[in-house]
Coordinates of C-alpha atoms in Angstrom, one line a residue:
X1 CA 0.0 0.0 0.0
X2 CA 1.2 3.0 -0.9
X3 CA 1.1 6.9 1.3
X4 CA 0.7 9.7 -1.1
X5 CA -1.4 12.5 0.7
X6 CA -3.5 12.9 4.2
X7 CA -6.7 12.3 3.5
X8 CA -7.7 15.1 5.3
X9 CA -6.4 19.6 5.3
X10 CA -3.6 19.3 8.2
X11 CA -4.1 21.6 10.9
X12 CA -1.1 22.6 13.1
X13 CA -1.9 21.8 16.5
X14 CA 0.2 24.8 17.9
X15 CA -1.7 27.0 15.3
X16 CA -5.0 25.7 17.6
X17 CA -3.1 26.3 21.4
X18 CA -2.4 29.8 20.0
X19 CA -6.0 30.9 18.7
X20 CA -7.6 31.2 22.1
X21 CA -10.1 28.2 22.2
X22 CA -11.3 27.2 25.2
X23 CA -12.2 23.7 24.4
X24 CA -10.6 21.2 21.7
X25 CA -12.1 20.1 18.4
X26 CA -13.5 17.1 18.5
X27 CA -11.2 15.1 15.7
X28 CA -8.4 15.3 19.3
X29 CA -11.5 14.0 22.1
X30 CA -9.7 10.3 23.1
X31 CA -12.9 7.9 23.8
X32 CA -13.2 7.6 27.3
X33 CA -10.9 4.2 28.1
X34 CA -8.2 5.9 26.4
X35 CA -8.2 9.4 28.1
X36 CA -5.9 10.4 31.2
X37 CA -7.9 10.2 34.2
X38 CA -6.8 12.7 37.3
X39 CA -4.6 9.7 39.1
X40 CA -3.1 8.7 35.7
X41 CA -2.1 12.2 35.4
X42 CA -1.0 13.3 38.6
X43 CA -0.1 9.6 39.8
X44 CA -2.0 7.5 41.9
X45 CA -0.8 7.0 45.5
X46 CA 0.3 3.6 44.9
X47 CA 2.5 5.2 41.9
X48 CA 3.5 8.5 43.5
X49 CA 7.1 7.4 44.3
X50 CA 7.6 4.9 41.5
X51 CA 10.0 6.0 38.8
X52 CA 11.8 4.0 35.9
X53 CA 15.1 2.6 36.3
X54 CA 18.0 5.3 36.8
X55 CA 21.3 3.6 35.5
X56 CA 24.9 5.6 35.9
X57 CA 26.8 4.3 32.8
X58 CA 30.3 6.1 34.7
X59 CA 31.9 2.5 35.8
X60 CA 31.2 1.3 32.0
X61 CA 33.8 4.0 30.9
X62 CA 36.1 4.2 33.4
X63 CA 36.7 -0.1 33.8
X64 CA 38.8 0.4 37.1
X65 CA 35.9 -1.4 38.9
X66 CA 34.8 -4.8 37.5
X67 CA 32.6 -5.5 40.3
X68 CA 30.7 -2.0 39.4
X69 CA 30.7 -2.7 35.9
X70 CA 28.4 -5.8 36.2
X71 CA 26.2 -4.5 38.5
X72 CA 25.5 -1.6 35.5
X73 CA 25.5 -4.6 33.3
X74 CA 23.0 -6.2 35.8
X75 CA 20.6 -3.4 36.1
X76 CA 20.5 -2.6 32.2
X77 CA 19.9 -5.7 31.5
X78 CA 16.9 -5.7 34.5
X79 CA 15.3 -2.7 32.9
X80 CA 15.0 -4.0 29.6
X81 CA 13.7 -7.2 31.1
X82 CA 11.3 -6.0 33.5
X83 CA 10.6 -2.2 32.3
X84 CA 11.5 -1.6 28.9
X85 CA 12.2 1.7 30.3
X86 CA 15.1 3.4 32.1
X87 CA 16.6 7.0 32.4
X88 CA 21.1 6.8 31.9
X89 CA 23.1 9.1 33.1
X90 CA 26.9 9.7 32.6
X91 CA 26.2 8.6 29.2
X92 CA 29.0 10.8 27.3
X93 CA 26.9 13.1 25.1
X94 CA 28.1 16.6 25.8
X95 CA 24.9 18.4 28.4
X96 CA 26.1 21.8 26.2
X97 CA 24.9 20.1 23.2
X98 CA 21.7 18.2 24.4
X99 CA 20.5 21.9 25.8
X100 CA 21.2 23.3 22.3
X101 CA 19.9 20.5 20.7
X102 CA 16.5 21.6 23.1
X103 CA 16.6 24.8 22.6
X104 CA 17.1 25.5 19.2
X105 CA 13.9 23.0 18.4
X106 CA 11.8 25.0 20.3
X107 CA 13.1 28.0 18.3
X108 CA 12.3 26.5 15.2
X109 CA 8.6 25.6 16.5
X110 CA 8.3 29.1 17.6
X111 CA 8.7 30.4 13.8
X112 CA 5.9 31.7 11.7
X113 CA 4.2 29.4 10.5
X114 CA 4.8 30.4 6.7
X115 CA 8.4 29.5 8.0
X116 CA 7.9 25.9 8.6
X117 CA 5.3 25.3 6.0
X118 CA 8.0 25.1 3.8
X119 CA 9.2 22.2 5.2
X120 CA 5.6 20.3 5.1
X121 CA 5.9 16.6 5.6
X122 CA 3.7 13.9 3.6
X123 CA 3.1 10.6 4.4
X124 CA 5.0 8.9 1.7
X125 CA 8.5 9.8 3.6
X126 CA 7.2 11.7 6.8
X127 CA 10.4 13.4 6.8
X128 CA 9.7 17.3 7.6
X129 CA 7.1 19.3 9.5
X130 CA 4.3 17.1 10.2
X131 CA 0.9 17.3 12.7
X132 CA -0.5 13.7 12.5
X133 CA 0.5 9.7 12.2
X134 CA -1.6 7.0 9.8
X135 CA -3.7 7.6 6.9
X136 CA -7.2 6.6 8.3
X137 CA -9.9 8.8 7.0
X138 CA -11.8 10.4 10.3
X139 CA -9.0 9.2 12.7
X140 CA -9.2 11.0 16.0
X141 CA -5.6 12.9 16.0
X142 CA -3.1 13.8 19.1
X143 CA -2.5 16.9 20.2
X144 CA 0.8 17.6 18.9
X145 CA 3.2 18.5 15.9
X146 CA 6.3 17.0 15.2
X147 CA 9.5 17.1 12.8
X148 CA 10.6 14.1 11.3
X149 CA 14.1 13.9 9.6
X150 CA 16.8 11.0 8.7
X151 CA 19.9 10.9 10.0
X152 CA 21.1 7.4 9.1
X153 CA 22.8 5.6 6.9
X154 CA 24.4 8.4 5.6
X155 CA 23.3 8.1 2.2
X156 CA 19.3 9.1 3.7
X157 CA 20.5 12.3 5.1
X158 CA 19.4 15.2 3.0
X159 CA 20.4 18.7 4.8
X160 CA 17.9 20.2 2.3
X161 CA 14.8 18.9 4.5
X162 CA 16.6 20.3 7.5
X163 CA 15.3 23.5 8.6
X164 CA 18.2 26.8 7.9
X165 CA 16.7 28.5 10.6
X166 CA 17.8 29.0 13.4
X167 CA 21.0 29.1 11.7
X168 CA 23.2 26.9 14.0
X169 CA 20.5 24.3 13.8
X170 CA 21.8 21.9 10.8
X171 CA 25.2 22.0 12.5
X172 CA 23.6 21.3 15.8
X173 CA 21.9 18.3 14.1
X174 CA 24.6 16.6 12.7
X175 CA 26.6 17.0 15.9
X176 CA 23.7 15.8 18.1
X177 CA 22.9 12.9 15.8
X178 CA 26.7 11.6 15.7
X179 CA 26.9 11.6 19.4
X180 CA 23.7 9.6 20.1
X181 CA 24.4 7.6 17.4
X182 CA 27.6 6.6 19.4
X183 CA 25.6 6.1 22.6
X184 CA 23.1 3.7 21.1
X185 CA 26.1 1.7 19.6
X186 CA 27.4 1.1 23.2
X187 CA 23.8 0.3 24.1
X188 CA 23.3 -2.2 21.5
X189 CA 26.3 -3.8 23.0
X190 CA 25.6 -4.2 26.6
X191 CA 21.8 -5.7 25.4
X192 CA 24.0 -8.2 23.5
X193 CA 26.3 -9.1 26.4
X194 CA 23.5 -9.7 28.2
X195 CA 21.3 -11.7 26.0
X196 CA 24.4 -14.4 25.9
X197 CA 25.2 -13.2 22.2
X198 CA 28.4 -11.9 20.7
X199 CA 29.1 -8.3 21.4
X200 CA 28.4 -7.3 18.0
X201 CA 25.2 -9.5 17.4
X202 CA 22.8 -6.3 17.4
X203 CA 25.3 -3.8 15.4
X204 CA 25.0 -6.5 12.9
X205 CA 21.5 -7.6 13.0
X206 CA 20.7 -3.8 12.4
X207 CA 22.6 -3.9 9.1
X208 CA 26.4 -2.7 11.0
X209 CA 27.6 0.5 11.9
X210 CA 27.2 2.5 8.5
X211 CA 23.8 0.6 7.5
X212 CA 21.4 1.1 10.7
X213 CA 18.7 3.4 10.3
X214 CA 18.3 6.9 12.5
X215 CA 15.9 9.0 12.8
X216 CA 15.1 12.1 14.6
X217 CA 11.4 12.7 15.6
X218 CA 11.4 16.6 17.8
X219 CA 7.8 16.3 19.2
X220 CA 6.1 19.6 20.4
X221 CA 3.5 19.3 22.4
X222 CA 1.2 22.8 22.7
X223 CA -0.5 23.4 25.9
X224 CA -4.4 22.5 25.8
X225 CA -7.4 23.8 27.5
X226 CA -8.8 20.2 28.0
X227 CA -6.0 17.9 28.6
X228 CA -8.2 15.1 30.5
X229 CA -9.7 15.1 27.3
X230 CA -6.8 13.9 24.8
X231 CA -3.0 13.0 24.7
X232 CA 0.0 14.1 22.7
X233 CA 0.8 10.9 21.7
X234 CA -1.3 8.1 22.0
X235 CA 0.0 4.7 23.8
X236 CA 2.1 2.5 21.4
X237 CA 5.3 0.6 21.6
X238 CA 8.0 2.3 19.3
X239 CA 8.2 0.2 16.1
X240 CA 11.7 0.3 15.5
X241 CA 14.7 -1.4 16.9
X242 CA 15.5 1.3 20.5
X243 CA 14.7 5.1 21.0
X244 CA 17.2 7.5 23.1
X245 CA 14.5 10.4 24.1
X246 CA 16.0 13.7 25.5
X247 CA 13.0 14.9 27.4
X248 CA 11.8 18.2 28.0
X249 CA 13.6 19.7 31.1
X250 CA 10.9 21.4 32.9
X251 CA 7.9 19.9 32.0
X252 CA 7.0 15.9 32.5
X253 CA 4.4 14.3 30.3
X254 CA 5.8 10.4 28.8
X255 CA 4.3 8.2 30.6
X256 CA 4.8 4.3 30.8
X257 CA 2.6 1.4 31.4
X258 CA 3.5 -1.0 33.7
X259 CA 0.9 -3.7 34.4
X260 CA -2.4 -1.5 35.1
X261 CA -1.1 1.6 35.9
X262 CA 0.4 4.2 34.0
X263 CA 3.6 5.7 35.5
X264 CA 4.2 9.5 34.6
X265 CA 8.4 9.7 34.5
X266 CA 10.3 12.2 36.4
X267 CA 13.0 12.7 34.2
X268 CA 16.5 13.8 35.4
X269 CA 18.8 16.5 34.4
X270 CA 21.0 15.6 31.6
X271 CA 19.7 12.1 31.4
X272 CA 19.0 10.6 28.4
X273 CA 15.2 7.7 28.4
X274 CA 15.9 4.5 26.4
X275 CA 13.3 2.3 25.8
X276 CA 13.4 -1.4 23.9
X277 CA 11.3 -1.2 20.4
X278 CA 9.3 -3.9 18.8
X279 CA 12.1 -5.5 16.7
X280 CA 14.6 -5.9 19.8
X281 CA 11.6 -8.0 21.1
X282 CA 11.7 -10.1 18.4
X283 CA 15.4 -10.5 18.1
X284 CA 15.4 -11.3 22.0
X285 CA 12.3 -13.7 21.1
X286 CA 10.6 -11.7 23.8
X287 CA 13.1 -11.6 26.8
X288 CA 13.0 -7.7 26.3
X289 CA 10.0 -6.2 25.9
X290 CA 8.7 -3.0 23.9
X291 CA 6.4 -2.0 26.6
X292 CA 3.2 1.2 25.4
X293 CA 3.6 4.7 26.5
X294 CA 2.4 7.8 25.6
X295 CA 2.4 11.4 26.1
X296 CA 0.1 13.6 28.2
X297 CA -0.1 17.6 27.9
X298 CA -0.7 20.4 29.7
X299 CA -2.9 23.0 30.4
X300 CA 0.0 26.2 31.1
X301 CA 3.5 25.4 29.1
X302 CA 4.6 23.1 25.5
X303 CA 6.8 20.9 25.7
X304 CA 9.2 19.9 23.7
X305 CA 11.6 16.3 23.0
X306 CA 13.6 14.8 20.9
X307 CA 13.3 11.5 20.2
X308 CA 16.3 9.5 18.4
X309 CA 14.8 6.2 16.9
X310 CA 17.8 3.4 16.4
X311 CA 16.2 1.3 13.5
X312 CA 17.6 -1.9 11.6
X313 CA 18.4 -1.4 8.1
X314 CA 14.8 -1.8 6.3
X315 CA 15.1 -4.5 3.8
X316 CA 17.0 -7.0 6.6
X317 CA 14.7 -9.3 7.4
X318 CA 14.0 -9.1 11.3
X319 CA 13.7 -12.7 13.4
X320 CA 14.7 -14.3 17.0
X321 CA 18.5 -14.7 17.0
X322 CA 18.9 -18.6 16.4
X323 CA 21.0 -18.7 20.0
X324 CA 18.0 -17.7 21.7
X325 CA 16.1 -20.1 20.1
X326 CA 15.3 -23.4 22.0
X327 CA 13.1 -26.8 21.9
X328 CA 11.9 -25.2 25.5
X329 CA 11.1 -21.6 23.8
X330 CA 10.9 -21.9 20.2
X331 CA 10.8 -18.7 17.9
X332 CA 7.8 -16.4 18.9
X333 CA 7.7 -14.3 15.7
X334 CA 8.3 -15.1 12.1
X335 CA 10.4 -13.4 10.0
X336 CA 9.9 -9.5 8.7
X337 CA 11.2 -6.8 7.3
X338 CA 11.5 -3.2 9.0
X339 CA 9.7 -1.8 6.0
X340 CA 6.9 -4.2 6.2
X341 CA 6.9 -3.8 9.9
X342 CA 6.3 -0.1 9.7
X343 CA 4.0 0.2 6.9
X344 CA 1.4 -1.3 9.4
X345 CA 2.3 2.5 11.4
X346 CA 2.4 4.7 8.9
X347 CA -1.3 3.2 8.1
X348 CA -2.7 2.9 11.1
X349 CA -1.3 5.0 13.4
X350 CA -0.5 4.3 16.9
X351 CA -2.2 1.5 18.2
X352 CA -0.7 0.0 21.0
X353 CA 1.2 -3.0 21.1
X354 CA -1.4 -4.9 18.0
X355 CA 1.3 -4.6 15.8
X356 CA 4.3 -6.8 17.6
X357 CA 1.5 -9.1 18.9
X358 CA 0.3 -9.9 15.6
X359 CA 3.6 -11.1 14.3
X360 CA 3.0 -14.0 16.4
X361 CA 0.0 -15.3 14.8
X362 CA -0.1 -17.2 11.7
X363 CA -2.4 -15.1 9.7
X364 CA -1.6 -11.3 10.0

């Protein structure tokens, strides 16, 4: 199936924040199971103290302390297990450049619209200025705007699509997007340590270093009069293979399901949320999980994050690595394609974790 156009005129959500209303239309009203309730919002009792993991990568880098360095090995490999979620810090990316990285996105979004027209996404690439996800005629949208670009392999990235203003931006992007690049390398090899695979196994089930796919998604999220009413992103497990988020730094609003309750993370300062995506699942034949989330907003300030999405080349096909494989847990998923994988998004849309489940069904 192919995406050539939205089926229907694309409205800029921060267009909407700024014109005054005082309630949302109703193409953003979430049906009732799926809205933010008070305690989901503001955390529950039971959930007030609970956070995600918080993992110092330090003793990873330094390797004076062995005993150190597999407890970090421990945790990460705990998190991805039990979470899917966890918050790094010490991680090596400069905090100079992540707050640039920040705050020139939010300079961009705060352009004239006119501005970032020009850079208008569509949904045959995504790449650019975009306000909605999926193609489904009379789908109820999230309250948020977003820019898409590619930033690997190499070969995808076209500075043309990146925005020239603010004028350090392009430079900031290629700087930012080399450095997290880096850090999801080193990720991608503590997840194989711990599976039992070779260091490497991940790197090269994604394609290898110059063949994985990046992508940067910068999600702004306007304030809304009614945010009990809708969500800035609703809850899915990221399709791809891991996603480093730089959150905003003032205002919380990811939140991530664990069993019944939705926890609302608190992030740090100048710590880095990774999450497992759908296609680690599968490679792990389900001992990591892609776990939903989603985004709430807020009734006084935007926010705005940058989400880095570390994605397998698109035309490897994606299955269980054989060594995790056994007579006692045989392969849970058959065999697919990135590109086929997120067709079923750009579709659809979010839609929680259907799409991973499905892959474990003989009919799809």
């Amino acid at each position: 199936m192919s995406c050539q156009a939205w089926p229907e005129p694309v409205v800029r959500v921060q267009a909407l924040a700024e014109s005054g209303l005082s309630s949302i239309p109703s193409r953003y009203v979430k049906p009732r199971s799926q809205r933010p309730t008070i305690s989901q919002t503001e955390d529950d009792h039971s959930d007030v103290n609970m956070n995600i993991p918080v993992i110092d990568l330090q003793s990873l880098s330094s390797g004076e302390d062995i005993a150190l360095r597999e407890e970090t090995l421990q945790r990460v490999a705990e998190a991805c297990r039990e979470w899917g979620f966890f918050q790094v810090v010490n991680h090596g990316v400069s905090h100079e450049l992540m707050r640039n990285a920040r705050e020139l996105w939010r300079e961009f979004f705060d352009q004239p619209y006119e501005l970032k027209e020009e850079y208008a996404n569509s949904p045959n690439t995504y790449e650019g200025y975009g306000s909605r996800l999926g193609v489904s005629k009379g789908a109820i949208l999230d309250w948020s705007d977003y820019f898409f670009l590619h930033y690997m392999p190499p070969s995808l990235r076209n500075q043309d699509k990146w925005p020239t203003l603010p004028l350090s931006l392009r430079k900031v992007i290629s700087e930012y997007g080399e450095e997290v690049v880096k850090l999801g390398g080193r990720m991608l090899e503590l997840m194989s340590r711990n599976l039992g695979l070779k260091e490497d196994y991940l790197m090269n089930a994604f394609g290898g270093e110059n063949e994985i796919g990046g992508c940067l998604r910068v999600n702004f999220y306007p304030k809304c009069p009614q945010p009990d009413l809708t969500l800035g992103l609703s809850a899915h497990s990221d399709p791809g293979g891991m996603t480093i988020l730089l959150p905003d730094d003032f205002v919380s609003g990811l939140q991530v399901r664990k069993g019944n309750h939705w926890i609302t993370v608190n992030p740090l300062p100048n710590a880095f949320i990774i999450n497992v995506g759908d296609q680690i699942q599968v490679m792990s034949n389900a001992i990591y999980k892609s776990v939903e989330h989603r985004v709430i907003v807020n009734s006084n300030k935007d926010r705005v994050s940058l989400a880095f999405f570390y994605n397998p080349k698109s035309d490897l096909l994606i299955e269980p690595a054989k060594e995790l494989v056994t007579k006692e847990r045989p392969a849970l998923y058959q065999p697919m394609t990135y590109d086929e994988y997120r067709l079923y998004i750009r579709v659809n849309g979010p839609c929680g974790k259907a799409q991973v489940e499905s892959l474990t069904s003989p009919i799809r």
